[in-house]
CSV table of C-alpha atoms in Angstrom, one decimal:
chain,number,residue,atom,x,y,z
A,1,MET,CA,113.1,155.6,4.3
A,2,PRO,CA,116.3,154.0,5.6
A,3,LEU,CA,116.6,150.3,5.3
A,4,ARG,CA,116.9,148.6,8.6
A,5,LEU,CA,118.5,145.2,8.7
A,6,ASN,CA,118.1,142.9,11.7
A,7,LEU,CA,121.4,141.2,11.9
A,8,TYR,CA,120.6,139.6,15.2
A,9,HIS,CA,117.6,137.6,14.0
A,10,GLU,CA,119.5,134.3,14.6
A,11,ILE,CA,120.5,135.3,18.1
A,12,GLU,CA,116.9,136.5,18.8
A,13,ARG,CA,115.4,133.3,17.5
A,14,ASN,CA,117.8,131.3,19.6
A,15,ARG,CA,117.0,133.4,22.6
A,16,SER,CA,113.3,133.1,21.9
A,17,ALA,CA,113.7,129.3,21.5
A,18,SER,CA,115.6,129.2,24.7
A,19,ARG,CA,112.9,131.1,26.5
A,20,ARG,CA,110.2,128.6,25.4
A,21,ASP,CA,112.4,125.5,26.0
A,22,PRO,CA,109.9,122.9,27.4
A,23,LEU,CA,112.7,121.2,29.3
A,24,LYS,CA,113.6,124.4,31.0
A,25,ILE,CA,110.0,125.1,31.8
A,26,SER,CA,109.5,121.6,33.0
A,27,LEU,CA,112.5,121.9,35.2
A,28,TYR,CA,111.1,125.2,36.6
A,29,VAL,CA,107.8,123.5,37.2
A,30,LEU,CA,109.5,120.4,38.7
A,31,GLY,CA,111.6,122.7,40.9
A,32,GLY,CA,108.4,124.4,42.2
A,33,ILE,CA,106.8,121.1,42.8
A,34,ALA,CA,109.9,119.7,44.4
A,35,ALA,CA,110.0,122.8,46.7
A,36,PHE,CA,106.4,122.2,47.7
A,37,PHE,CA,107.1,118.5,48.3
A,38,VAL,CA,110.1,119.4,50.4
A,39,ALA,CA,108.0,121.8,52.4
A,40,TRP,CA,105.3,119.1,52.8
A,41,TYR,CA,107.9,116.5,53.8
A,42,LEU,CA,109.3,118.9,56.4
A,43,TRP,CA,105.9,119.6,57.7
A,44,GLU,CA,105.1,116.0,58.0
A,45,PHE,CA,108.5,115.3,59.5
A,46,ALA,CA,107.8,118.0,62.1
A,47,ARG,CA,104.5,116.3,62.9
A,48,LEU,CA,106.2,113.0,63.3
A,49,THR,CA,108.7,114.5,65.6
A,50,GLY,CA,106.0,116.0,67.7
A,51,MET,CA,104.1,112.7,67.8
A,52,GLY,CA,107.4,111.0,68.7
A,53,HIS,CA,107.7,113.3,71.6
A,54,ASP,CA,104.2,112.7,72.7
A,55,LEU,CA,104.7,108.9,72.3
A,56,ALA,CA,107.9,109.1,74.4
A,57,LYS,CA,106.0,111.1,77.1
A,58,THR,CA,103.1,108.5,77.0
A,59,LYS,CA,105.6,105.6,77.2
A,60,ALA,CA,107.4,107.3,80.1
A,61,GLU,CA,104.0,107.7,81.9
A,62,PHE,CA,103.1,104.1,81.2
A,63,ALA,CA,106.5,103.0,82.4
A,64,ARG,CA,105.8,105.0,85.6
A,65,VAL,CA,102.2,103.9,86.1
A,66,ASP,CA,102.5,100.3,85.0
A,67,PRO,CA,104.7,99.0,87.9
A,68,GLN,CA,102.6,100.9,90.3
A,69,ALA,CA,99.4,99.3,88.9
A,70,LYS,CA,101.0,95.8,89.0
A,71,GLU,CA,102.0,96.4,92.6
A,72,ALA,CA,98.5,97.8,93.4
A,73,LYS,CA,96.9,94.7,91.8
A,74,ARG,CA,99.1,92.4,93.8
A,75,LYS,CA,98.2,94.3,96.9
A,76,GLU,CA,94.5,94.3,96.0
A,77,GLU,CA,94.6,90.6,95.5
A,78,ASP,CA,96.2,90.1,98.9
A,79,LEU,CA,93.7,92.4,100.5
A,80,THR,CA,90.8,90.7,98.8
A,81,ARG,CA,92.1,87.4,100.0
A,82,THR,CA,92.3,88.8,103.5
A,83,PHE,CA,88.8,90.3,103.2
A,84,LYS,CA,87.4,87.0,102.0
A,85,THR,CA,89.2,85.1,104.8
A,86,SER,CA,88.0,87.6,107.3
A,87,GLU,CA,84.4,87.4,106.0
A,88,LYS,CA,84.4,83.6,105.9
A,89,LEU,CA,85.8,83.4,109.4
A,90,ILE,CA,83.3,85.8,110.7
A,91,ALA,CA,80.5,84.0,108.9
A,92,LYS,CA,81.7,80.7,110.4
A,93,VAL,CA,81.7,82.3,113.9
A,94,GLU,CA,78.4,84.0,113.5
A,95,GLY,CA,76.7,81.2,111.6
A,96,ARG,CA,77.5,78.6,114.3
A,97,PHE,CA,74.7,76.4,115.4
A,98,TYR,CA,74.1,76.7,119.2
A,99,TRP,CA,73.0,73.6,121.0
A,100,ALA,CA,72.4,75.4,124.4
A,101,PRO,CA,69.1,76.9,123.3
A,102,VAL,CA,68.0,73.5,121.9
A,103,LEU,CA,68.8,71.9,125.2
A,104,GLU,CA,67.0,74.6,127.1
A,105,ARG,CA,63.9,74.4,125.0
A,106,PHE,CA,63.9,70.7,125.1
A,107,MET,CA,64.3,70.6,128.9
A,108,THR,CA,61.3,72.9,129.5
A,109,LEU,CA,59.1,70.6,127.3
A,110,VAL,CA,59.8,67.3,129.1
A,111,PRO,CA,56.9,66.6,131.5
A,112,ARG,CA,57.4,64.8,134.8
A,113,GLU,CA,55.7,61.7,133.3
A,114,ILE,CA,58.7,61.2,131.0
A,115,GLN,CA,62.2,60.0,131.7
A,116,ILE,CA,64.7,60.6,129.0
A,117,THR,CA,67.3,57.9,128.6
A,118,LYS,CA,69.2,59.2,125.7
A,119,PHE,CA,69.5,62.5,123.7
A,120,SER,CA,71.6,62.5,120.6
A,121,GLY,CA,71.8,65.3,118.1
A,122,ASP,CA,73.9,66.5,115.2
A,123,THR,CA,74.2,69.2,112.5
A,124,GLN,CA,75.1,68.9,108.9
A,125,GLY,CA,76.4,71.4,106.4
A,126,GLU,CA,77.1,75.1,106.8
A,127,GLY,CA,74.9,78.1,106.5
A,128,PHE,CA,71.4,76.8,106.1
A,129,ARG,CA,72.1,73.6,107.9
A,130,LYS,CA,70.1,70.5,108.6
A,131,CYS,CA,69.9,69.7,112.3
A,132,GLN,CA,68.3,66.7,114.0
A,133,PHE,CA,68.1,65.1,117.4
A,134,THR,CA,66.7,61.9,118.6
A,135,VAL,CA,65.2,61.5,122.1
A,136,ASP,CA,64.9,58.1,123.6
A,137,GLY,CA,62.8,57.8,126.8
A,138,LEU,CA,60.1,56.2,128.9
A,139,SER,CA,56.7,57.6,129.4
A,140,ALA,CA,54.4,56.7,132.2
A,141,GLY,CA,50.8,57.4,133.0
A,142,ALA,CA,47.3,56.1,132.5
A,143,ASP,CA,47.9,56.4,128.8
A,144,PRO,CA,51.7,56.4,128.3
A,145,ARG,CA,51.4,56.5,124.5
A,146,LYS,CA,49.4,59.7,124.7
A,147,VAL,CA,52.0,61.2,127.0
A,148,ALA,CA,54.7,60.4,124.5
A,149,GLU,CA,52.5,61.8,121.7
A,150,GLU,CA,52.0,65.0,123.6
A,151,LEU,CA,55.8,65.3,124.0
A,152,ARG,CA,56.2,64.8,120.2
A,153,GLN,CA,53.6,67.5,119.5
A,154,SER,CA,55.0,70.0,121.9
A,155,LEU,CA,58.5,69.4,120.5
A,156,ALA,CA,57.2,70.1,116.9
A,157,GLU,CA,55.2,73.2,118.0
A,158,SER,CA,57.9,74.7,120.1
A,159,PHE,CA,60.8,74.2,117.7
A,160,ALA,CA,58.7,75.4,114.8
A,161,LYS,CA,58.6,78.8,116.5
A,162,GLU,CA,62.4,79.1,116.3
A,163,TYR,CA,63.5,76.9,113.4
A,164,LYS,CA,62.4,76.1,109.9
A,165,SER,CA,61.1,72.9,108.3
A,166,VAL,CA,60.5,71.2,111.6
A,167,GLU,CA,59.5,67.6,111.6
A,168,ALA,CA,59.0,65.5,114.7
A,169,LYS,CA,58.4,61.8,114.2
A,170,PHE,CA,58.2,58.7,116.2
A,171,ARG,CA,60.9,56.2,115.4
A,172,THR,CA,59.6,53.7,117.9
A,173,LEU,CA,56.7,53.7,120.3
A,174,GLU,CA,56.1,50.5,122.2
A,175,ASP,CA,54.3,49.5,125.4
A,176,GLY,CA,56.8,48.9,128.2
A,177,THR,CA,56.8,45.7,130.1
A,178,GLU,CA,57.6,47.4,133.4
A,179,MET,CA,55.4,49.5,135.6
A,180,ALA,CA,56.6,52.8,137.0
A,181,MET,CA,55.7,54.5,140.3
A,182,LEU,CA,54.2,57.9,139.7
A,183,ASP,CA,52.4,59.9,142.4
A,184,GLY,CA,52.3,56.8,144.6
A,185,LYS,CA,50.6,54.7,141.9
A,186,LYS,CA,51.9,52.1,139.6
A,187,GLN,CA,51.5,53.3,136.1
A,188,PRO,CA,52.0,51.5,132.8
A,189,THR,CA,54.9,52.7,130.7
A,190,ALA,CA,55.8,53.0,127.0
A,191,SER,CA,59.3,53.4,125.5
A,192,PHE,CA,59.7,55.8,122.6
A,193,ALA,CA,62.2,57.3,120.4
A,194,ILE,CA,61.3,60.7,118.8
A,195,ASN,CA,63.3,62.1,116.0
A,196,VAL,CA,63.2,65.9,115.4
A,197,GLN,CA,64.5,67.4,112.3
A,198,PHE,CA,64.8,71.1,111.5
A,199,ARG,CA,66.8,73.6,109.6
A,200,SER,CA,68.7,76.5,111.0
A,201,GLY,CA,70.3,79.6,109.5
A,202,GLU,CA,69.5,81.7,106.6
A,203,ALA,CA,68.0,80.0,103.6
A,204,PRO,CA,70.0,80.5,100.4
A,205,ALA,CA,68.4,82.9,97.9
A,206,THR,CA,66.0,81.0,95.5
A,207,PRO,CA,66.9,81.4,91.8
A,208,ALA,CA,64.5,83.4,89.6
A,209,PRO,CA,61.7,81.2,88.0
A,210,ALA,CA,62.5,80.0,84.5
A,211,HIS,CA,60.7,81.6,81.6
A,212,ALA,CA,57.8,79.7,80.0
A,213,GLY,CA,59.9,79.3,76.9
A,214,ASP,CA,62.8,77.7,78.8
A,215,ARG,CA,60.4,75.3,80.4
A,216,LYS,CA,59.1,74.3,77.1
A,217,LYS,CA,62.6,73.4,76.0
A,218,LYS,CA,62.9,70.8,78.7
A,219,ARG,CA,62.5,67.3,77.7
A,220,SER,CA,59.3,65.7,78.9
A,221,ASN,CA,61.1,62.8,80.7
A,222,GLU,CA,63.6,65.1,82.5
A,223,LEU,CA,63.3,65.1,86.2
A,224,VAL,CA,62.6,68.5,87.7
A,225,PRO,CA,63.6,68.8,91.4
A,226,ILE,CA,60.7,70.0,93.6
A,227,PRO,CA,61.8,73.0,95.7
A,228,GLU,CA,61.5,72.4,99.4
A,229,THR,CA,59.0,74.7,101.1
A,230,ASN,CA,59.9,76.3,104.4
A,231,LYS,CA,57.3,76.1,107.1
B,1,MET,CA,114.9,122.8,13.0
B,2,LYS,CA,111.9,121.1,11.5
B,3,LYS,CA,108.5,122.0,13.0
B,4,LEU,CA,105.9,119.3,13.3
B,5,LYS,CA,102.9,119.7,11.0
B,6,GLY,CA,100.1,121.8,12.4
B,7,LYS,CA,101.8,122.3,15.7
B,8,ASP,CA,104.0,124.9,17.3
B,9,LEU,CA,106.4,122.4,19.0
B,10,THR,CA,109.5,121.1,17.3
B,11,ARG,CA,110.5,117.4,17.6
B,12,GLU,CA,113.3,118.4,19.9
B,13,GLU,CA,110.9,120.4,22.1
B,14,LEU,CA,108.5,117.5,22.1
B,15,GLN,CA,111.2,115.1,23.2
B,16,LYS,CA,112.2,117.5,25.9
B,17,LEU,CA,108.6,117.8,27.0
B,18,CYS,CA,108.3,114.0,27.2
B,19,LEU,CA,111.5,114.0,29.2
B,20,GLY,CA,110.1,116.6,31.5
B,21,VAL,CA,106.9,114.6,32.0
B,22,LEU,CA,108.9,111.5,32.7
B,23,LEU,CA,111.0,113.4,35.2
B,24,PHE,CA,107.8,114.7,36.8
B,25,PHE,CA,106.4,111.2,37.2
B,26,GLY,CA,109.8,110.0,38.5
B,27,LEU,CA,109.8,112.8,41.0
B,28,ILE,CA,106.2,112.0,42.1
B,29,TYR,CA,106.9,108.3,42.4
B,30,GLY,CA,110.3,108.8,44.2
B,31,TYR,CA,108.8,111.3,46.6
B,32,PHE,CA,105.8,109.3,47.6
B,33,ASP,CA,107.4,105.9,47.5
B,34,MET,CA,110.6,106.7,49.2
B,35,LEU,CA,109.9,109.7,51.3
B,36,LEU,CA,106.4,110.6,52.2
B,37,ASN,CA,104.8,107.1,52.5
B,38,PRO,CA,107.5,105.8,54.8
B,39,LEU,CA,107.0,108.9,56.9
B,40,LYS,CA,103.3,108.5,56.9
B,41,ARG,CA,103.7,104.8,57.9
B,42,ARG,CA,105.9,105.9,60.8
B,43,GLN,CA,103.3,108.5,61.8
B,44,SER,CA,100.6,105.9,61.7
B,45,LEU,CA,102.6,103.5,63.8
B,46,THR,CA,103.4,106.2,66.3
B,47,ALA,CA,99.7,107.1,66.5
B,48,THR,CA,98.7,103.5,66.8
B,49,ASN,CA,101.2,102.9,69.6
B,50,MET,CA,100.0,106.0,71.4
B,51,VAL,CA,96.3,105.1,71.0
B,52,ALA,CA,97.1,101.6,72.3
B,53,LEU,CA,99.0,102.9,75.3
B,54,GLN,CA,96.3,105.4,76.4
B,55,PRO,CA,93.7,102.7,77.6
B,56,GLU,CA,96.6,100.8,79.3
B,57,ILE,CA,97.5,104.0,81.2
B,58,GLU,CA,93.8,104.6,82.0
B,59,LYS,CA,93.5,101.0,83.2
B,60,ALA,CA,96.6,101.3,85.3
B,61,LYS,CA,95.4,104.5,86.9
B,62,GLU,CA,92.0,102.9,87.5
B,63,GLN,CA,93.7,99.9,89.1
B,64,ILE,CA,95.7,102.2,91.4
B,65,LYS,CA,92.6,104.1,92.4
B,66,ARG,CA,90.6,100.9,93.0
B,67,SER,CA,93.5,99.4,95.0
B,68,ALA,CA,93.6,102.5,97.2
B,69,ASN,CA,89.9,102.2,97.8
B,70,VAL,CA,90.3,98.6,98.8
B,71,GLU,CA,93.2,99.5,101.0
B,72,SER,CA,91.2,102.0,102.9
B,73,GLN,CA,88.9,99.2,104.0
B,74,ALA,CA,91.8,96.9,105.0
B,75,PRO,CA,92.1,98.0,108.7
B,76,GLN,CA,88.7,96.6,109.6
B,77,ALA,CA,89.5,93.2,108.1
B,78,ALA,CA,92.9,93.2,109.7
B,79,ILE,CA,91.3,93.9,113.1
B,80,ASN,CA,88.9,91.0,112.6
B,81,ILE,CA,91.7,88.6,111.6
B,82,ALA,CA,93.9,89.8,114.5
B,83,GLN,CA,91.0,89.3,116.9
B,84,ILE,CA,90.5,85.7,115.6
B,85,ASP,CA,94.3,85.1,115.8
B,86,THR,CA,94.4,86.1,119.4
B,87,MET,CA,91.8,83.4,120.2
B,88,ILE,CA,94.1,80.7,118.7
B,89,PRO,CA,97.0,79.8,121.0
B,90,GLU,CA,100.4,79.2,119.6
B,91,GLY,CA,101.6,75.7,118.9
B,92,ALA,CA,100.1,72.5,117.8
B,93,ALA,CA,96.4,72.3,118.5
B,94,VAL,CA,96.7,68.9,120.1
B,95,SER,CA,99.0,70.5,122.8
B,96,TRP,CA,96.5,73.1,124.0
B,97,PHE,CA,93.0,72.2,122.9
B,98,PRO,CA,92.5,69.1,125.2
B,99,VAL,CA,93.9,71.2,128.1
B,100,LEU,CA,91.5,74.0,127.3
B,101,ILE,CA,88.5,71.7,127.3
B,102,SER,CA,89.6,69.8,130.3
B,103,ASP,CA,90.1,73.1,132.3
B,104,PHE,CA,86.7,74.4,131.0
B,105,PHE,CA,84.8,71.4,132.2
B,106,LYS,CA,86.7,71.3,135.5
B,107,LYS,CA,85.6,74.9,136.0
B,108,SER,CA,82.0,73.9,135.2
B,109,GLY,CA,82.1,71.2,137.8
B,110,PHE,CA,82.9,68.1,135.7
B,111,ASP,CA,86.1,66.6,136.9
B,112,LYS,CA,87.0,64.5,133.9
B,113,ALA,CA,86.9,65.2,130.2
B,114,VAL,CA,88.9,63.3,127.7
B,115,THR,CA,89.5,65.0,124.3
B,116,ARG,CA,90.8,63.3,121.2
B,117,MET,CA,91.5,64.7,117.8
B,118,ASN,CA,89.5,63.1,115.0
B,119,GLN,CA,90.9,64.9,112.1
B,120,GLU,CA,92.5,68.1,111.0
B,121,ILE,CA,91.8,69.5,107.5
B,122,ALA,CA,92.9,72.6,105.6
B,123,ASP,CA,90.1,74.9,104.9
B,124,LYS,CA,90.1,76.1,101.3
B,125,GLU,CA,87.8,79.0,102.0
B,126,THR,CA,90.1,80.4,104.7
B,127,PRO,CA,93.7,80.1,103.6
B,128,GLY,CA,96.0,80.0,106.6
B,129,TYR,CA,93.4,78.4,108.8
B,130,ARG,CA,92.5,74.8,109.4
B,131,ARG,CA,89.6,73.0,111.0
B,132,ALA,CA,90.1,70.4,113.6
B,133,SER,CA,87.5,67.9,114.7
B,134,TRP,CA,87.6,66.6,118.2
B,135,SER,CA,85.8,64.0,120.3
B,136,ILE,CA,85.1,65.0,123.9
B,137,ASP,CA,84.1,62.4,126.3
B,138,VAL,CA,82.7,63.5,129.6
B,139,PRO,CA,82.1,60.4,131.7
B,140,ARG,CA,79.7,61.9,134.2
B,141,VAL,CA,77.6,65.0,134.1
B,142,GLU,CA,74.5,66.3,135.6
B,143,CYS,CA,72.1,67.3,132.8
B,144,ILE,CA,71.1,70.8,133.9
B,145,GLY,CA,74.7,71.8,134.8
B,146,PHE,CA,75.9,70.3,131.5
B,147,ALA,CA,73.4,72.4,129.5
B,148,ARG,CA,74.7,75.4,131.3
B,149,ALA,CA,78.3,74.4,130.5
B,150,VAL,CA,77.4,74.0,126.8
B,151,ALA,CA,75.9,77.5,126.8
B,152,GLN,CA,79.0,78.9,128.4
B,153,LEU,CA,81.3,77.0,126.0
B,154,GLU,CA,79.4,78.3,123.0
B,155,ASN,CA,79.5,81.9,124.3
B,156,GLU,CA,83.1,81.9,125.5
B,157,GLU,CA,84.8,80.0,122.7
B,158,PRO,CA,83.5,81.5,119.4
B,159,LEU,CA,85.9,79.3,117.3
B,160,ILE,CA,84.4,76.1,118.6
B,161,GLU,CA,81.2,74.6,117.2
B,162,ILE,CA,79.5,71.5,118.5
B,163,GLN,CA,78.8,69.2,115.6
B,164,SER,CA,77.1,66.5,117.5
B,165,LEU,CA,76.2,65.6,121.1
B,166,ASN,CA,75.2,62.5,122.7
B,167,ILE,CA,73.8,62.4,126.3
B,168,GLU,CA,73.0,59.1,127.7
B,169,ALA,CA,71.6,58.1,131.1
B,170,MET,CA,73.9,55.8,133.1
B,171,ARG,CA,72.3,52.6,134.3
B,172,ASP,CA,74.1,52.4,137.6
B,173,ASP,CA,73.8,56.1,138.3
B,174,PRO,CA,70.3,57.5,137.7
B,175,GLU,CA,71.4,61.1,138.5
B,176,GLY,CA,74.3,61.1,136.1
B,177,GLN,CA,74.7,61.1,132.3
B,178,HIS,CA,77.5,60.2,130.0
B,179,VAL,CA,78.2,62.7,127.3
B,180,LEU,CA,80.0,62.4,124.1
B,181,LEU,CA,80.6,65.6,122.1
B,182,THR,CA,82.0,66.1,118.6
B,183,VAL,CA,83.3,69.7,118.2
B,184,GLN,CA,85.0,71.5,115.4
B,185,ASN,CA,87.5,74.2,116.0
B,186,ILE,CA,89.2,76.8,113.8
B,187,ILE,CA,93.0,76.6,114.2
B,188,LYS,CA,96.1,77.9,112.5
């Protein structure tokens, strides 16, 4: 059997050592990981670029829409102001208090036994407004006070048909010193002043009643306004 | 080369392995700290900006739509205002209102009517318009005719509102009455 001598054992050992060099293996592994990381980075960078494009588009759209919206808002405010002005003006025109119907109604109610010496009236507020007029006059007849009272009652009844919260009260009612000629007879007189108060227009919407719990919370000495009832 | 006891790795190999591990951690740290995390931060910032802009764009579009809707209703309001404007003559109210009232009462059969301005105030509710208060003194009227004139005035002049009226019998003229009116008028 021939003797075989391996004269390259040193070289082979070195080669084998070189093959299993941990540094080299580490470098390979690191290289692989680095390649993966580069790919990952590039992927993320591409995503960022895409997002950047989207953002640029969005910004461009915003830059286009925003001035339009600002202009639209300014225009809307102007128009809203115009609407409000228009509405208020129309409300003022349509919500006026008309005195002609009051005078007409009043004239039909004055009997021939009464002479009116003064009529003065005024209105207060807007919308659901408070109106009042005062009539000064002289009544004549067998019972001049009754004549004046009948006028007061007829004023209250007649105006209640058209207006709300009507009140007709005597301010004064006194026997007159002079006699008046009526139907060829001398009749005693009485001077009177009747004040008629009423409300005209649409009553504002009444707020919803408070809950029982809310009411309990009120202090006992707190004044609670009594809502005015409409007749 | 001396092998470590019970292990296949030589000291040199172990040193190299440690160096490799160190390099690995260095790579990881450098990659994440200097490359990937800043990139992610930029992505996040971009996304945040985009998300923040979307509602703004939606809001702006909504505003444009709403404004267009409001604009479509504008002609009616403009007509109303134009109608009211045509009822208000040009110039200072004191130059035309007393003449208007005087002419009106003359037409109604009452020769004399003296009109004086009480006050003129800006109306906050109706910008661009003001309210003027006037006293109208009609020295002699006949009651029925005056009531008819009041009805006509209220019908023909929608911008005028009678605030108060005072009709008083005249002592020396039983057929006549003296009238004092306070009216309010919308002016520009």
